[in-house]
Amino acid sequence: MTTCTQRAPLRFIAEVAGAAALIVAFTGSLAAQSGSDFLNTIDPVFAGVLARPANFDNTIQYAASAAARGDIESAISTYEQLRFYNPKLGGTRYQLGVLYYQLGSYAQSRGYLQTALEMPGPARAGQ
């Protein structure tokens, strides 16, 4: 006859073994996918950003395509990254203002749009 205290360790071992089996199965499927397979399954514009992260044009193109397909958060994070590396880009501030407006963050939007208008250069043209 087994007691309750003897069953508890066996149940724990079974649960740990089941969790370990799930982790091994999941990790195995991830390991089977090579880096090039991963790049082929994602957005080609984003793949270009990953392949050449210093390419300004690729990054701008990705941000614009993310905004066009409604992925506002991705577009914002990409434009914020561009603004971090080059704070003199008025077009980036303009785009951030538009995107924050679309999210309903009007104070943030107003701040970016005002600074974009105050910057010299082609800020009003969007780039």
Coordinates of C-alpha atoms in Angstrom, one line a residue:
M1 CA 0.0 0.0 0.0
T2 CA 1.4 3.4 -1.0
T3 CA 1.0 6.4 1.1
C4 CA 0.2 10.0 0.1
T5 CA 3.8 11.0 0.8
Q6 CA 5.2 8.3 -1.6
R7 CA 2.9 9.4 -4.5
A8 CA 3.8 13.1 -4.3
P9 CA 7.4 12.7 -5.4
L10 CA 6.3 10.4 -8.2
R11 CA 3.8 12.9 -9.4
F12 CA 6.4 15.7 -9.3
I13 CA 8.8 13.5 -11.3
A14 CA 6.2 12.8 -13.9
E15 CA 5.3 16.5 -14.2
V16 CA 8.9 17.5 -14.6
A17 CA 9.5 14.8 -17.2
G18 CA 6.5 15.9 -19.2
A19 CA 7.7 19.5 -19.1
A20 CA 11.2 18.5 -20.1
A21 CA 9.8 16.5 -23.0
L22 CA 7.8 19.5 -24.3
I23 CA 10.9 21.7 -24.0
V24 CA 13.1 19.2 -25.9
A25 CA 10.4 18.9 -28.6
F26 CA 10.1 22.6 -29.0
T27 CA 13.8 23.2 -29.0
G28 CA 14.3 20.5 -31.6
S29 CA 11.9 22.1 -34.0
L30 CA 13.6 25.5 -33.5
A31 CA 17.1 24.0 -34.0
A32 CA 16.0 22.4 -37.2
Q33 CA 15.3 25.8 -38.7
S34 CA 18.5 27.4 -40.0
G35 CA 19.2 31.1 -40.1
S36 CA 18.5 31.3 -43.8
D37 CA 15.2 29.5 -43.4
F38 CA 14.2 32.0 -40.7
L39 CA 15.1 34.9 -43.0
N40 CA 13.0 33.4 -45.8
T41 CA 9.9 33.1 -43.6
I42 CA 9.8 36.8 -42.5
D43 CA 9.0 40.0 -44.3
P44 CA 11.6 40.6 -47.0
V45 CA 12.0 44.2 -46.0
F46 CA 12.6 43.3 -42.4
A47 CA 15.1 40.6 -43.6
G48 CA 16.9 43.4 -45.4
V49 CA 17.1 45.4 -42.1
L50 CA 18.4 42.3 -40.3
A51 CA 21.0 41.6 -43.0
R52 CA 22.2 45.2 -43.3
P53 CA 21.2 47.1 -40.1
A54 CA 23.3 50.1 -40.9
N55 CA 21.5 50.7 -44.2
F56 CA 19.4 53.8 -43.5
D57 CA 17.2 53.3 -46.6
N58 CA 16.3 49.7 -45.6
T59 CA 15.3 50.9 -42.2
I60 CA 13.1 53.8 -43.5
Q61 CA 11.5 51.4 -46.0
Y62 CA 10.7 48.9 -43.2
A63 CA 9.2 51.6 -41.0
A64 CA 7.0 52.9 -43.9
S65 CA 5.9 49.4 -44.8
A66 CA 5.1 48.5 -41.2
A67 CA 3.0 51.7 -40.9
A68 CA 1.2 51.0 -44.2
R69 CA 0.2 47.5 -43.1
G70 CA -1.1 48.8 -39.8
D71 CA 1.7 47.7 -37.6
I72 CA 2.0 51.1 -35.9
E73 CA 4.0 49.8 -32.9
S74 CA 6.7 48.4 -35.2
A75 CA 6.8 51.5 -37.2
I76 CA 7.1 53.7 -34.1
S77 CA 9.9 51.6 -32.6
T78 CA 11.8 51.8 -35.9
Y79 CA 11.4 55.5 -36.3
E80 CA 12.4 56.0 -32.6
Q81 CA 15.5 54.0 -33.3
L82 CA 16.3 56.2 -36.2
R83 CA 15.7 59.3 -34.1
F84 CA 18.0 58.0 -31.4
Y85 CA 20.9 57.6 -33.8
N86 CA 20.2 60.8 -35.7
P87 CA 18.1 63.3 -33.8
K88 CA 18.3 65.9 -36.6
L89 CA 16.0 64.0 -38.9
G90 CA 12.9 66.1 -39.1
G91 CA 11.1 63.7 -41.3
T92 CA 11.4 61.0 -38.6
R93 CA 9.9 63.3 -36.0
Y94 CA 7.0 64.1 -38.5
Q95 CA 6.3 60.4 -39.0
L96 CA 6.4 59.7 -35.3
G97 CA 3.9 62.5 -34.8
V98 CA 1.5 61.0 -37.4
L99 CA 1.9 57.5 -35.9
Y100 CA 1.3 58.6 -32.3
Y101 CA -1.8 60.5 -33.5
Q102 CA -3.1 57.3 -35.1
L103 CA -2.6 55.6 -31.7
G104 CA -4.5 58.3 -30.0
S105 CA -1.5 59.6 -28.1
Y106 CA -2.2 63.2 -28.9
A107 CA 0.2 64.9 -26.5
Q108 CA 3.1 62.8 -27.8
S109 CA 2.0 63.4 -31.4
R110 CA 1.8 67.2 -30.9
G111 CA 5.4 67.2 -29.4
Y112 CA 6.9 65.4 -32.4
L113 CA 5.0 67.5 -34.9
Q114 CA 5.9 70.8 -33.3
T115 CA 9.6 69.8 -33.2
A116 CA 9.5 68.6 -36.8
L117 CA 8.1 72.0 -37.9
E118 CA 10.8 73.8 -35.9
M119 CA 13.6 71.9 -37.5
P120 CA 15.4 73.2 -40.6
G121 CA 15.3 71.3 -43.8
P122 CA 12.8 69.0 -45.4
A123 CA 10.8 68.1 -42.3
R124 CA 7.5 69.2 -43.8
A125 CA 8.1 67.0 -46.8
G126 CA 8.1 63.9 -44.5
Q127 CA 11.7 63.1 -45.0

